[in-house]
Short mmCIF file of C-alpha atoms and ligand atoms in Angstrom, two decimals:
data_model
loop_
_atom_site.label_atom_id
_atom_site.label_comp_id
_atom_site.label_asym_id
_atom_site.label_seq_id
_atom_site.Cartn_x
_atom_site.Cartn_y
_atom_site.Cartn_z
CA UNK A 9 -38.82 -10.32 -33.03
CA UNK A 10 -41.19 -12.00 -30.59
CA UNK A 11 -40.29 -12.22 -26.95
CA UNK A 12 -39.83 -16.00 -27.06
CA UNK A 13 -37.40 -15.82 -30.01
CA UNK A 14 -35.45 -13.19 -28.13
CA UNK A 15 -35.34 -15.38 -25.06
CA UNK A 16 -34.18 -18.43 -27.03
CA UNK A 17 -31.42 -16.50 -28.79
CA UNK A 18 -30.32 -15.07 -25.45
CA UNK A 19 -30.12 -18.61 -24.02
CA UNK A 20 -28.09 -19.80 -27.03
CA UNK A 21 -25.61 -16.95 -26.53
CA UNK A 22 -25.35 -17.87 -22.86
CA UNK A 23 -24.78 -21.54 -23.71
CA UNK A 24 -22.02 -20.71 -26.17
CA UNK A 25 -20.41 -18.45 -23.59
CA UNK A 26 -20.50 -21.09 -20.90
CA UNK A 27 -19.12 -23.72 -23.29
CA UNK A 28 -15.97 -21.64 -23.86
CA UNK A 29 -13.11 -23.18 -21.89
CA UNK A 30 -11.81 -21.02 -19.09
CA UNK A 31 -8.44 -19.69 -20.15
CA UNK A 32 -5.80 -18.64 -17.68
CA UNK A 33 -4.44 -16.05 -20.11
CA UNK A 34 -7.88 -14.41 -20.30
CA UNK A 35 -8.17 -13.78 -16.55
CA UNK A 36 -8.06 -10.18 -15.36
CA UNK A 37 -5.06 -10.46 -13.07
CA UNK A 38 -3.86 -7.16 -11.54
CA UNK A 39 -0.98 -6.41 -11.48
CA UNK A 40 -0.39 -7.99 -14.87
CA UNK A 41 1.93 -11.00 -14.54
CA UNK A 42 5.17 -11.38 -16.47
CA UNK A 43 4.07 -14.56 -18.22
CA UNK A 44 0.93 -16.67 -18.41
CA UNK A 45 0.77 -19.89 -20.43
CA UNK A 46 -2.49 -21.79 -20.88
CA UNK A 47 -2.95 -25.52 -20.39
CA UNK A 48 -5.97 -27.75 -20.93
CA UNK A 49 -8.64 -28.18 -18.32
CA UNK A 50 -9.19 -26.66 -14.92
CA UNK A 51 -8.62 -27.28 -11.25
CA UNK A 52 -11.60 -27.63 -8.99
CA UNK A 53 -11.39 -26.68 -5.33
CA UNK A 54 -13.60 -28.94 -3.22
CA UNK A 55 -14.33 -29.59 0.43
CA UNK A 56 -11.70 -32.34 0.23
CA UNK A 57 -8.92 -29.96 -0.86
CA UNK A 58 -5.99 -29.48 1.51
CA UNK A 59 -3.30 -26.81 1.48
CA UNK A 60 0.05 -28.54 1.95
CA UNK A 61 3.23 -26.66 2.69
CA UNK A 62 6.65 -28.18 2.31
CA UNK A 63 9.00 -28.25 5.26
CA UNK A 64 8.42 -26.94 8.74
CA UNK A 65 8.90 -23.22 8.15
CA UNK A 66 6.42 -21.19 10.22
CA UNK A 67 6.55 -18.48 7.55
CA UNK A 68 5.33 -20.81 4.80
CA UNK A 69 2.73 -22.20 7.15
CA UNK A 70 1.57 -18.63 7.72
CA UNK A 71 1.13 -18.13 3.97
CA UNK A 72 -0.88 -21.37 3.91
CA UNK A 73 -3.05 -20.20 6.81
CA UNK A 74 -3.57 -16.88 5.09
CA UNK A 75 -4.72 -18.64 1.91
CA UNK A 76 -7.08 -20.88 3.89
CA UNK A 77 -8.50 -17.81 5.65
CA UNK A 78 -9.33 -16.34 2.24
CA UNK A 79 -10.91 -19.52 0.82
CA UNK A 80 -12.90 -20.80 3.78
CA UNK A 81 -15.45 -18.08 4.64
CA UNK A 82 -17.07 -18.08 1.18
CA UNK A 83 -16.68 -21.78 0.26
CA UNK A 84 -17.42 -23.16 3.77
CA UNK A 85 -14.99 -25.97 2.90
CA UNK A 86 -13.03 -25.76 6.11
CA UNK A 87 -9.82 -26.30 4.14
CA UNK A 88 -6.95 -27.24 6.44
CA UNK A 89 -3.25 -26.46 6.20
CA UNK A 90 -0.75 -29.28 6.66
CA UNK A 91 2.95 -29.86 6.45
CA UNK A 92 3.67 -32.14 3.53
CA UNK A 93 6.13 -34.97 3.44
CA UNK A 94 4.18 -37.33 1.20
CA UNK A 95 3.80 -37.40 -2.58
CA UNK A 96 1.42 -34.97 -4.26
CA UNK A 97 -2.14 -36.18 -4.51
CA UNK A 98 -4.94 -34.78 -6.69
CA UNK A 99 -7.29 -32.07 -5.45
CA UNK A 100 -4.78 -30.21 -3.32
CA UNK A 101 -2.78 -26.98 -3.25
CA UNK A 102 0.99 -27.21 -2.62
CA UNK A 103 3.19 -24.39 -1.38
CA UNK A 104 6.93 -24.87 -1.42
CA UNK A 105 10.16 -22.94 -1.33
CA UNK A 106 12.48 -23.86 -4.20
CA UNK A 107 15.45 -21.53 -3.88
CA UNK A 108 17.62 -21.13 -6.96
CA UNK A 109 15.23 -19.73 -9.56
CA UNK A 110 17.23 -16.51 -10.04
CA UNK A 111 14.74 -14.91 -12.42
CA UNK A 112 12.00 -14.94 -9.77
CA UNK A 113 14.11 -13.03 -7.23
CA UNK A 114 12.88 -12.48 -3.66
CA UNK A 115 9.28 -11.71 -4.48
CA UNK A 116 8.56 -13.70 -7.62
CA UNK A 117 6.64 -16.97 -7.82
CA UNK A 118 5.64 -19.74 -10.17
CA UNK A 119 2.09 -21.03 -10.13
CA UNK A 120 1.38 -24.26 -11.98
CA UNK A 121 -2.30 -25.17 -12.20
CA UNK A 122 -3.37 -28.51 -13.61
CA UNK A 123 -6.55 -30.57 -13.45
CA UNK A 124 -5.02 -32.37 -10.50
CA UNK A 125 -3.13 -29.85 -8.40
CA UNK A 126 -2.11 -26.25 -7.80
CA UNK A 127 1.63 -26.00 -7.20
CA UNK A 128 3.02 -22.69 -6.01
CA UNK A 129 6.78 -22.30 -5.69
CA UNK A 130 9.04 -19.36 -4.87
CA UNK A 131 12.48 -18.55 -3.51
CA UNK A 132 11.08 -16.79 -0.43
CA UNK A 133 7.85 -16.70 1.59
CA UNK A 134 7.12 -13.23 0.15
CA UNK A 135 7.06 -14.84 -3.31
CA UNK A 136 4.59 -17.46 -2.11
CA UNK A 137 2.45 -14.71 -0.61
CA UNK A 138 2.40 -12.87 -3.94
CA UNK A 139 1.47 -16.09 -5.74
CA UNK A 140 -1.43 -16.52 -3.33
CA UNK A 141 -2.75 -13.09 -4.37
CA UNK A 142 -2.75 -14.23 -8.01
CA UNK A 143 -4.49 -17.45 -7.04
CA UNK A 144 -7.24 -15.51 -5.22
CA UNK A 145 -7.92 -13.51 -8.36
CA UNK A 146 -8.35 -16.67 -10.46
CA UNK A 147 -11.33 -17.91 -8.47
CA UNK A 148 -14.78 -16.47 -9.14
CA UNK A 149 -15.11 -13.04 -7.47
CA UNK A 150 -17.41 -14.21 -4.69
CA UNK A 151 -14.52 -16.25 -3.25
CA UNK A 152 -13.74 -12.90 -1.55
CA UNK A 153 -17.04 -12.78 0.29
CA UNK A 154 -16.93 -12.97 4.08
CA UNK A 155 -20.16 -14.99 4.09
CA UNK A 156 -20.97 -18.40 2.52
CA UNK A 157 -21.54 -18.43 -1.24
CA UNK A 158 -22.87 -21.01 -3.67
CA UNK A 159 -20.76 -21.83 -6.66
CA UNK A 160 -18.20 -24.02 -8.26
CA UNK A 161 -14.67 -23.00 -7.43
CA UNK A 162 -12.90 -23.72 -10.65
CA UNK A 163 -9.72 -22.14 -11.99
CA UNK A 164 -8.18 -22.52 -15.46
CA UNK A 165 -5.05 -24.63 -15.90
CA UNK A 166 -1.72 -23.20 -16.97
CA UNK A 167 1.45 -21.63 -15.62
CA UNK A 168 2.10 -18.15 -14.28
CA UNK A 169 5.68 -16.97 -13.81
CA UNK A 170 5.85 -13.59 -12.25
CA UNK A 171 8.14 -11.11 -10.46
CA UNK A 172 8.08 -7.36 -9.77
CA UNK A 173 9.63 -4.47 -11.64
CA UNK A 174 10.25 -2.52 -8.39
CA UNK A 175 10.95 -3.83 -4.90
CA UNK A 176 9.19 -0.93 -3.16
CA UNK A 177 5.44 -0.63 -3.78
CA UNK A 178 3.81 1.51 -1.14
CA UNK A 179 0.82 3.34 0.23
CA UNK A 180 0.99 6.12 2.81
CA UNK A 181 -1.70 6.81 5.37
CA UNK A 182 -1.75 10.21 7.09
CA UNK A 183 -3.05 9.34 10.55
CA UNK A 184 -2.10 12.79 11.88
CA UNK A 185 -4.65 15.13 10.25
CA UNK A 186 -7.38 12.63 11.03
CA UNK A 187 -6.66 9.67 13.24
CA UNK A 188 -7.58 6.17 12.07
CA UNK A 189 -8.15 3.19 14.34
CA UNK A 190 -5.85 0.16 14.28
CA UNK A 191 -8.64 -1.78 12.54
CA UNK A 192 -8.70 0.76 9.69
CA UNK A 193 -4.94 0.53 9.24
CA UNK A 194 -5.22 -3.26 9.16
CA UNK A 195 -7.98 -3.20 6.56
CA UNK A 196 -5.94 -0.84 4.39
CA UNK A 197 -2.99 -3.24 4.68
CA UNK A 198 -5.26 -6.14 3.66
CA UNK A 199 -6.52 -4.29 0.62
CA UNK A 200 -3.09 -3.22 -0.60
CA UNK A 201 -1.59 -6.67 0.00
CA UNK A 202 -4.27 -8.16 -2.26
CA UNK A 203 -2.60 -6.24 -5.10
CA UNK A 204 0.93 -7.23 -4.05
CA UNK A 205 1.85 -3.86 -2.54
CA UNK A 206 4.40 -4.27 0.20
CA UNK A 207 5.03 -0.99 2.05
CA UNK A 208 2.77 0.90 4.43
CA UNK A 209 4.19 4.31 5.34
CA UNK A 210 2.48 5.82 8.39
CA UNK A 211 2.61 9.62 8.67
CA UNK A 212 2.54 9.63 12.47
CA UNK A 213 2.96 13.29 13.34
CA UNK A 214 2.01 16.67 11.95
CA UNK A 215 0.76 20.07 13.09
CA UNK A 216 -2.64 18.64 13.94
CA UNK A 217 -1.61 15.58 15.94
CA UNK A 218 1.04 13.30 17.40
CA UNK A 219 -0.09 9.70 16.98
CA UNK A 220 2.53 7.40 18.52
CA UNK A 221 3.34 6.83 22.17
CA UNK A 222 6.88 7.92 23.06
CA UNK A 223 7.64 6.72 26.58
CA UNK A 224 10.28 9.35 27.36
CA UNK A 225 8.03 12.19 26.10
CA UNK A 226 4.52 11.24 27.25
CA UNK A 227 2.94 14.65 26.70
CA UNK A 228 3.35 14.21 22.94
CA UNK A 229 0.28 12.02 23.00
CA UNK A 230 -1.32 13.25 26.25
CA UNK A 231 -1.48 16.76 24.79
CA UNK A 232 -0.44 16.52 21.15
CA UNK A 233 -2.69 13.56 20.39
CA UNK A 234 -6.01 14.75 21.70
CA UNK A 235 -7.40 16.64 18.73
CA UNK A 236 -7.46 16.48 14.94
CA UNK A 237 -8.61 18.60 12.01
CA UNK A 238 -11.80 20.55 12.82
CA UNK A 239 -11.20 20.13 16.55
CA UNK A 240 -12.62 16.64 16.71
CA UNK A 241 -11.29 14.05 19.15
CA UNK A 242 -7.94 12.68 17.99
CA UNK A 243 -6.12 9.59 19.21
CA UNK A 244 -2.80 7.77 19.08
CA UNK A 245 -1.32 4.29 18.93
CA UNK A 246 0.33 2.89 22.01
CA UNK A 247 3.64 1.19 21.25
CA UNK A 248 1.87 -2.13 21.80
CA UNK A 249 -0.71 -1.22 19.18
CA UNK A 250 2.04 -0.14 16.79
CA UNK A 251 3.77 -3.49 17.32
CA UNK A 252 0.43 -5.18 16.60
CA UNK A 253 0.21 -3.27 13.30
CA UNK A 254 3.81 -4.17 12.42
CA UNK A 255 3.08 -7.85 13.09
CA UNK A 256 -0.16 -7.82 11.12
CA UNK A 257 1.64 -6.17 8.22
CA UNK A 258 4.56 -8.62 8.37
CA UNK A 259 2.13 -11.53 8.13
CA UNK A 260 1.04 -9.96 4.84
CA UNK A 261 4.62 -9.31 3.68
CA UNK A 262 4.12 -5.58 4.22
CA UNK A 263 6.84 -3.44 5.79
CA UNK A 264 5.85 -0.53 8.03
CA UNK A 265 7.74 2.76 7.66
CA UNK A 266 7.05 5.23 10.46
CA UNK A 267 7.38 8.94 9.72
CA UNK A 268 7.99 11.70 12.22
CA UNK A 269 7.82 14.90 10.22
CA UNK A 270 10.34 17.65 11.13
CA UNK A 271 11.48 20.38 11.57
CA UNK A 272 8.21 21.78 10.14
CA UNK A 273 4.78 20.15 10.53
CA UNK A 274 5.51 19.96 14.26
CA UNK A 275 2.88 22.09 15.97
CA UNK A 276 1.50 19.13 17.95
CA UNK A 277 4.95 18.47 19.46
CA UNK A 278 5.60 22.19 20.02
CA UNK A 279 2.24 22.50 21.81
CA UNK A 280 3.12 19.54 24.04
CA UNK A 281 6.60 20.71 25.14
CA UNK A 282 7.39 24.45 25.46
CA UNK A 283 11.14 23.67 25.51
CA UNK A 284 11.06 22.59 21.87
CA UNK A 285 10.19 26.20 20.92
CA UNK A 286 12.90 28.84 20.57
CA UNK A 287 10.87 31.20 22.77
CA UNK A 288 10.03 28.46 25.31
CA UNK A 289 6.33 29.12 24.78
CA UNK A 290 4.00 26.33 23.70
CA UNK A 291 1.58 27.32 20.94
CA UNK A 292 -2.08 26.29 20.98
CA UNK A 293 -3.07 22.96 19.46
CA UNK A 294 -3.86 23.42 15.78
CA UNK A 295 -6.98 22.05 14.08
CA UNK A 296 -6.84 23.83 10.71
CA UNK A 297 -5.27 22.57 7.49
CA UNK A 298 -2.64 25.18 6.60
CA UNK A 299 0.93 24.01 6.16
CA UNK A 300 4.36 25.52 6.65
CA UNK A 301 4.00 27.62 9.83
CA UNK A 302 5.71 25.54 12.53
CA UNK A 303 9.32 24.60 13.26
CA UNK A 304 11.30 22.85 15.94
CA UNK A 305 13.97 25.11 17.44
CA UNK A 306 17.01 23.95 15.49
CA UNK A 307 19.54 25.76 17.70
CA UNK A 308 18.65 24.01 20.98
CA UNK A 309 20.39 20.89 22.29
CA UNK A 310 17.13 19.61 23.76
CA UNK A 311 15.66 19.40 20.24
CA UNK A 312 18.27 16.82 19.26
CA UNK A 313 17.83 14.91 22.50
CA UNK A 314 14.10 14.81 21.70
CA UNK A 315 14.76 13.57 18.16
CA UNK A 316 17.16 10.92 19.42
CA UNK A 317 14.69 9.66 21.99
CA UNK A 318 11.83 9.55 19.51
CA UNK A 319 13.77 7.74 16.78
CA UNK A 320 15.44 5.35 19.24
CA UNK A 321 12.07 4.25 20.60
CA UNK A 322 10.66 3.93 17.08
CA UNK A 323 13.72 2.03 15.81
CA UNK A 324 13.30 -0.47 18.64
CA UNK A 325 9.76 -1.38 17.56
CA UNK A 326 10.25 -1.14 13.79
CA UNK A 327 11.85 -4.23 12.22
CA UNK A 328 12.05 -2.67 8.74
CA UNK A 329 15.22 -0.82 7.70
CA UNK A 330 13.72 2.68 7.31
CA UNK A 331 12.73 5.65 9.45
CA UNK A 332 11.11 8.58 7.62
CA UNK A 333 12.14 12.04 8.82
CA UNK A 334 9.70 14.17 6.79
CA UNK A 335 11.55 17.40 6.01
CA UNK A 336 8.85 18.86 3.72
CA UNK A 337 7.56 22.43 3.64
CA UNK A 338 9.67 23.76 6.51
CA UNK A 339 8.83 27.31 5.48
CA UNK A 340 9.19 28.58 9.05
CA UNK A 341 12.76 27.27 9.31
CA UNK A 342 15.52 29.45 7.85
CA UNK A 343 17.38 27.60 5.10
CA UNK A 344 20.69 28.12 6.93
CA UNK A 345 19.14 26.29 9.90
CA UNK A 346 17.34 23.68 7.82
CA UNK A 347 20.43 22.38 6.00
CA UNK A 348 22.57 21.46 9.05
CA UNK A 349 19.45 20.23 10.85
CA UNK A 350 18.86 17.61 8.14
CA UNK A 351 22.49 16.46 8.39
CA UNK A 352 22.18 16.05 12.17
CA UNK A 353 18.89 14.16 11.93
CA UNK A 354 20.39 11.77 9.38
CA UNK A 355 23.25 11.14 11.83
CA UNK A 356 20.81 10.50 14.67
CA UNK A 357 18.83 8.02 12.59
CA UNK A 358 22.05 6.31 11.47
CA UNK A 359 22.99 5.90 15.13
CA UNK A 360 19.81 3.85 15.64
CA UNK A 361 20.94 1.51 12.86
CA UNK A 362 18.22 2.62 10.46
CA UNK A 363 18.23 4.20 7.03
CA UNK A 364 16.66 7.61 6.34
CA UNK A 365 13.84 8.49 3.98
CA UNK A 366 12.85 12.13 3.58
CA UNK A 367 10.57 14.19 1.32
CA UNK A 368 12.40 15.68 -1.66
CA UNK A 369 13.40 18.93 0.11
CA UNK A 370 16.00 17.05 2.17
CA UNK A 371 18.10 16.70 -1.00
CA UNK A 372 18.91 20.41 -0.62
CA UNK A 373 21.06 19.29 2.28
CA UNK A 374 24.10 16.99 2.27
CA UNK A 375 22.85 13.44 2.14
CA UNK A 376 24.25 10.31 3.71
CA UNK A 377 25.12 7.71 1.07
CA UNK A 378 22.11 5.52 1.78
CA UNK A 379 19.48 8.23 2.42
CA UNK A 380 16.41 7.83 0.22
CA UNK A 381 14.57 10.78 -1.33
CA UNK A 382 10.80 10.69 -1.75
CA UNK A 383 9.88 12.77 -4.79
CA UNK A 384 6.52 14.49 -4.37
CA UNK A 385 6.72 18.04 -5.73
CA UNK A 386 10.00 19.43 -7.01
CA UNK A 387 11.80 17.46 -9.71
CA UNK A 388 14.81 19.69 -9.11
CA UNK A 389 15.12 18.47 -5.53
CA UNK A 390 14.84 14.83 -6.49
CA UNK A 391 17.48 15.35 -9.19
CA UNK A 392 19.76 16.90 -6.57
CA UNK A 393 19.27 13.76 -4.49
CA UNK A 394 20.16 11.51 -7.40
CA UNK A 395 23.29 13.58 -8.08
CA UNK A 396 24.31 12.83 -4.50
CA UNK A 397 23.80 9.13 -5.17
CA UNK A 398 20.42 8.77 -3.48
CA UNK A 399 17.74 6.31 -4.51
CA UNK A 400 14.28 7.74 -5.11
CA UNK A 401 10.73 6.76 -4.18
CA UNK A 402 8.36 8.15 -6.77
CA UNK A 403 5.23 9.84 -5.37
CA UNK A 404 4.58 12.65 -7.86
CA UNK A 405 1.58 14.49 -6.41
CA UNK A 406 0.00 15.10 -9.82
CA UNK A 407 -0.06 11.34 -10.50
CA UNK A 408 0.24 9.41 -7.26
CA UNK A 409 -1.41 11.47 -4.50
CA UNK A 410 -4.63 9.65 -3.69
CA UNK A 411 -5.90 12.62 -1.71
CA UNK A 412 -6.24 14.48 -5.03
CA UNK A 413 -9.82 14.65 -6.25
CA UNK A 414 -10.76 12.52 -9.24
CA UNK A 415 -12.52 15.51 -10.84
CA UNK A 416 -13.95 18.90 -9.92
CA UNK A 417 -17.06 17.41 -8.31
CA UNK A 418 -15.40 14.78 -6.11
CA UNK A 419 -16.71 15.51 -2.61
CA UNK A 420 -13.52 14.52 -0.80
CA UNK A 421 -9.92 15.48 -1.38
CA UNK A 422 -7.83 18.39 -2.56
CA UNK A 423 -6.76 19.52 -6.02
CA UNK A 424 -3.68 21.65 -5.55
CA UNK A 425 -1.72 19.23 -7.77
CA UNK A 426 -4.61 18.77 -10.21
CA UNK A 427 -7.29 16.15 -10.62
CA UNK A 428 -6.13 12.55 -10.69
CA UNK A 429 -8.68 10.49 -12.63
CA UNK A 430 -8.07 6.76 -12.76
CA UNK A 431 -6.32 6.99 -16.14
CA UNK A 432 -4.06 9.86 -14.99
CA UNK A 433 -3.06 7.78 -11.97
CA UNK A 434 -2.20 4.82 -14.22
CA UNK A 435 -0.69 6.44 -17.28
CA UNK A 436 2.88 7.25 -16.29
CA UNK A 437 6.20 5.56 -16.03
CA UNK A 438 8.32 6.26 -12.96
CA UNK A 439 11.51 5.69 -14.97
CA UNK A 440 10.79 8.37 -17.59
CA UNK A 441 8.85 10.99 -15.61
CA UNK A 442 11.76 13.12 -14.42
CA UNK A 443 14.80 13.81 -16.61
CA UNK A 444 17.92 12.51 -14.94
CA UNK A 445 16.01 9.99 -12.82
CA UNK A 446 16.06 6.59 -14.47
CA UNK A 447 15.11 3.05 -13.60
CA UNK A 448 18.45 2.46 -11.83
CA UNK A 449 17.85 5.40 -9.46
CA UNK A 450 14.37 4.32 -8.42
CA UNK A 451 13.52 2.16 -5.44
CA UNK A 452 9.83 2.10 -6.28
CA UNK A 453 6.60 4.00 -6.01
CA UNK A 454 4.26 5.10 -3.25
CA UNK A 455 0.72 6.49 -3.29
CA UNK A 456 0.21 8.80 -0.29
CA UNK A 457 -3.23 9.42 1.21
CA UNK A 458 -3.15 12.71 3.10
CA UNK A 459 -6.14 13.07 5.37
CA UNK A 460 -7.07 16.74 5.67
CA UNK A 461 -10.50 15.81 4.23
CA UNK A 462 -10.59 12.08 4.92
CA UNK A 463 -12.27 11.02 8.15
CA UNK A 464 -13.21 7.32 8.02
CA UNK A 465 -12.62 3.95 6.36
CA UNK A 466 -15.29 4.41 3.69
CA UNK A 467 -13.60 7.62 2.65
CA UNK A 468 -10.18 5.97 2.62
CA UNK A 469 -11.59 3.27 0.33
CA UNK A 470 -13.25 5.79 -1.98
CA UNK A 471 -10.02 7.72 -2.53
CA UNK A 472 -7.72 4.72 -2.68
CA UNK A 473 -9.95 2.57 -4.95
CA UNK A 474 -9.89 2.13 -7.84
CA UNK A 475 -6.57 3.97 -8.16
CA UNK A 476 -4.57 1.56 -5.99
CA UNK A 477 -4.59 -1.42 -8.39
CA UNK A 478 -3.10 0.96 -10.99
CA UNK A 479 -0.22 1.97 -8.71
CA UNK A 480 0.27 -1.68 -7.85
CA UNK A 481 0.60 -2.43 -11.55
CA UNK A 482 3.01 0.47 -12.14
CA UNK A 483 5.17 -0.91 -9.34
CA UNK A 484 4.94 -4.55 -10.36
CA UNK A 485 4.55 -4.89 -14.13
CA UNK A 486 7.00 -3.88 -16.85
CA UNK A 487 6.32 -0.54 -18.58
CA UNK A 488 6.19 -2.35 -21.94
CA UNK A 489 3.34 -4.56 -20.72
CA UNK A 490 1.17 -1.68 -19.51
CA UNK A 491 -1.53 -0.08 -21.60
CA UNK A 492 -4.51 1.91 -20.28
CA UNK A 493 -7.03 0.59 -22.82
CA UNK A 494 -6.23 -3.00 -21.97
CA UNK A 495 -5.84 -2.30 -18.23
CA UNK A 496 -9.19 -0.54 -17.87
CA UNK A 497 -11.01 -3.71 -18.99
CA UNK A 498 -9.16 -5.80 -16.42
CA UNK A 499 -9.89 -3.17 -13.77
CA UNK A 500 -13.57 -3.13 -14.74
CA UNK A 501 -13.64 -6.89 -14.26
CA UNK A 502 -12.62 -6.35 -10.62
CA UNK A 503 -15.93 -4.64 -9.83
CA UNK A 504 -17.38 -7.88 -8.44
CA UNK A 505 -14.26 -8.44 -6.36
CA UNK A 506 -14.49 -4.93 -4.92
CA UNK A 507 -18.12 -5.62 -4.06
CA UNK A 508 -17.33 -8.98 -2.48
CA UNK A 509 -14.59 -7.29 -0.43
CA UNK A 510 -17.07 -4.51 0.43
CA UNK A 511 -14.80 -1.84 -0.95
CA UNK A 512 -16.55 1.48 -1.35
CA UNK A 513 -14.85 2.49 -4.62
CA UNK A 514 -15.27 5.43 -6.97
CA UNK A 515 -17.07 4.06 -10.07
CA UNK A 516 -15.15 6.12 -12.62
CA UNK A 517 -16.93 6.55 -15.96
CA UNK A 518 -13.65 5.86 -17.72
CA UNK A 519 -13.74 2.22 -16.65
CA UNK A 520 -16.07 -0.38 -18.24
CA UNK A 521 -17.25 -1.84 -14.93
CA UNK A 522 -18.35 -5.43 -15.12
CA UNK A 523 -22.14 -5.68 -14.99
CA UNK A 524 -22.67 -1.92 -15.02
CA UNK A 525 -24.60 -2.04 -18.34
CA UNK A 526 -27.16 -4.34 -16.71
CA UNK A 527 -27.95 -1.88 -13.92
C1 NGO B 3 1.93 17.97 0.69
C2 NGO B 3 2.23 18.31 2.13
C3 NGO B 3 1.28 17.65 3.11
C4 NGO B 3 -0.16 17.82 2.63
C5 NGO B 3 -0.30 17.25 1.23
C6 NGO B 3 -1.70 17.40 0.70
C7 NGO B 3 3.76 16.85 1.36
C8 NGO B 3 4.93 15.98 1.27
N1 NGO B 3 3.56 17.78 2.26
O1 NGO B 3 2.71 16.77 0.52
O2 NGO B 3 1.44 18.22 4.37
O3 NGO B 3 -1.02 17.12 3.49
O4 NGO B 3 0.59 17.87 0.34
O5 NGO B 3 -1.87 16.89 -0.57
#
């Protein structure tokens, strides 16, 4: 075939492709919505479009502002957000709370797109926020760019009705092994919120560092915060900075859960205060990556005063219902000391008005009725928790630990629980993974990023993406609607979005990345 014939046939193929109507049901929305129904035509966002919100609620206004902040940098439209009391007019986006749609629950939404308007309704602001994430994904990928883009901003008409399978959809960031700046935590929150994840668990203390200011115990950060793995300079969040993170997260419908790990994983605290050690001698600061060698002195009164002070200060600046008490790998604590210790710590946390979460080992102890177990390693422990009536957060290391390497040659990460390729991370169902732990026992899922080998934002992104959208889908979409072969195509179609958001993701060979054949 001559070159010109080739060119003409290529142009014909292109023409046919562009003549196909945009279909809402063909968009690569992640997590997959509950229902999508197509309608004729499309909505076009223009410089005249306005985001109207119904009523005077500052929370709905905030969702409107958030949407505008996502649409304006790339389109340069300068879209404004206004309270709406007048009738709907063409060209605009409407956000409103319509309580009473029981099926949608607290976080669900309905998005009706027509040629004239986009109408987003929900029972609660968190539902509107989730609907906004779907809306973002319907625009061309370069809508996500932080700099002006050319293009027509068209989205296909139809209706999305959507609500989550699980209420708890989390990511954990270990800021103890390596410390991450407030800006990195915020960016991670932004990226997870884009996929409708709603919990950020901060692992704030470990052997290698204490990362949160405690006013009554200032040496925790003055001494315990100064280093990190490999002896590099550490850091910590002041309470003001923590409050700033909490606020930033709340504006994105994300709850912060602070963790203070104990009685093991406490070398940084033990090095800061000799009195927390049974022998009254402070150990050296630790900059290695071994686990299981440290313990608070469980027989001293001062230990419990310390714990009460720490959790009281944290409870006062944490609006969410949970405080995480760690409890994992306390190999240096005798079991006869560990068991009553966990009971006492649960009582202390209860006295602050908060609810306890602990790693699965805490189920060896007697649990308070509302204590939550986070399954990571031992199914047996999690089952013990369930037998005591506890709800479970599913973070099976072999599936959900995003510090696990993708494969043997991944430069970052660990592999003690195996390699977690993108399909391995996606292909499991929390409700059938562990015998005796069913849907009714599960609060949700969480993907922890431990940071022994992770030192900066690029590395966070590389380990978290592209696995995170998969965890988001496990948490949000029904098991019956999930299928790797179908999902991987949708994920591949997010390549341009990742690029526009400047996410440094791992380009797994298992995923048909959009545009990769052209490279
Ligand atoms: C374990 C351990 C952490 C490690 C992590 C590394 C739990 C709950 N405790 O998970 O201290 O950082 O593995 O993957």
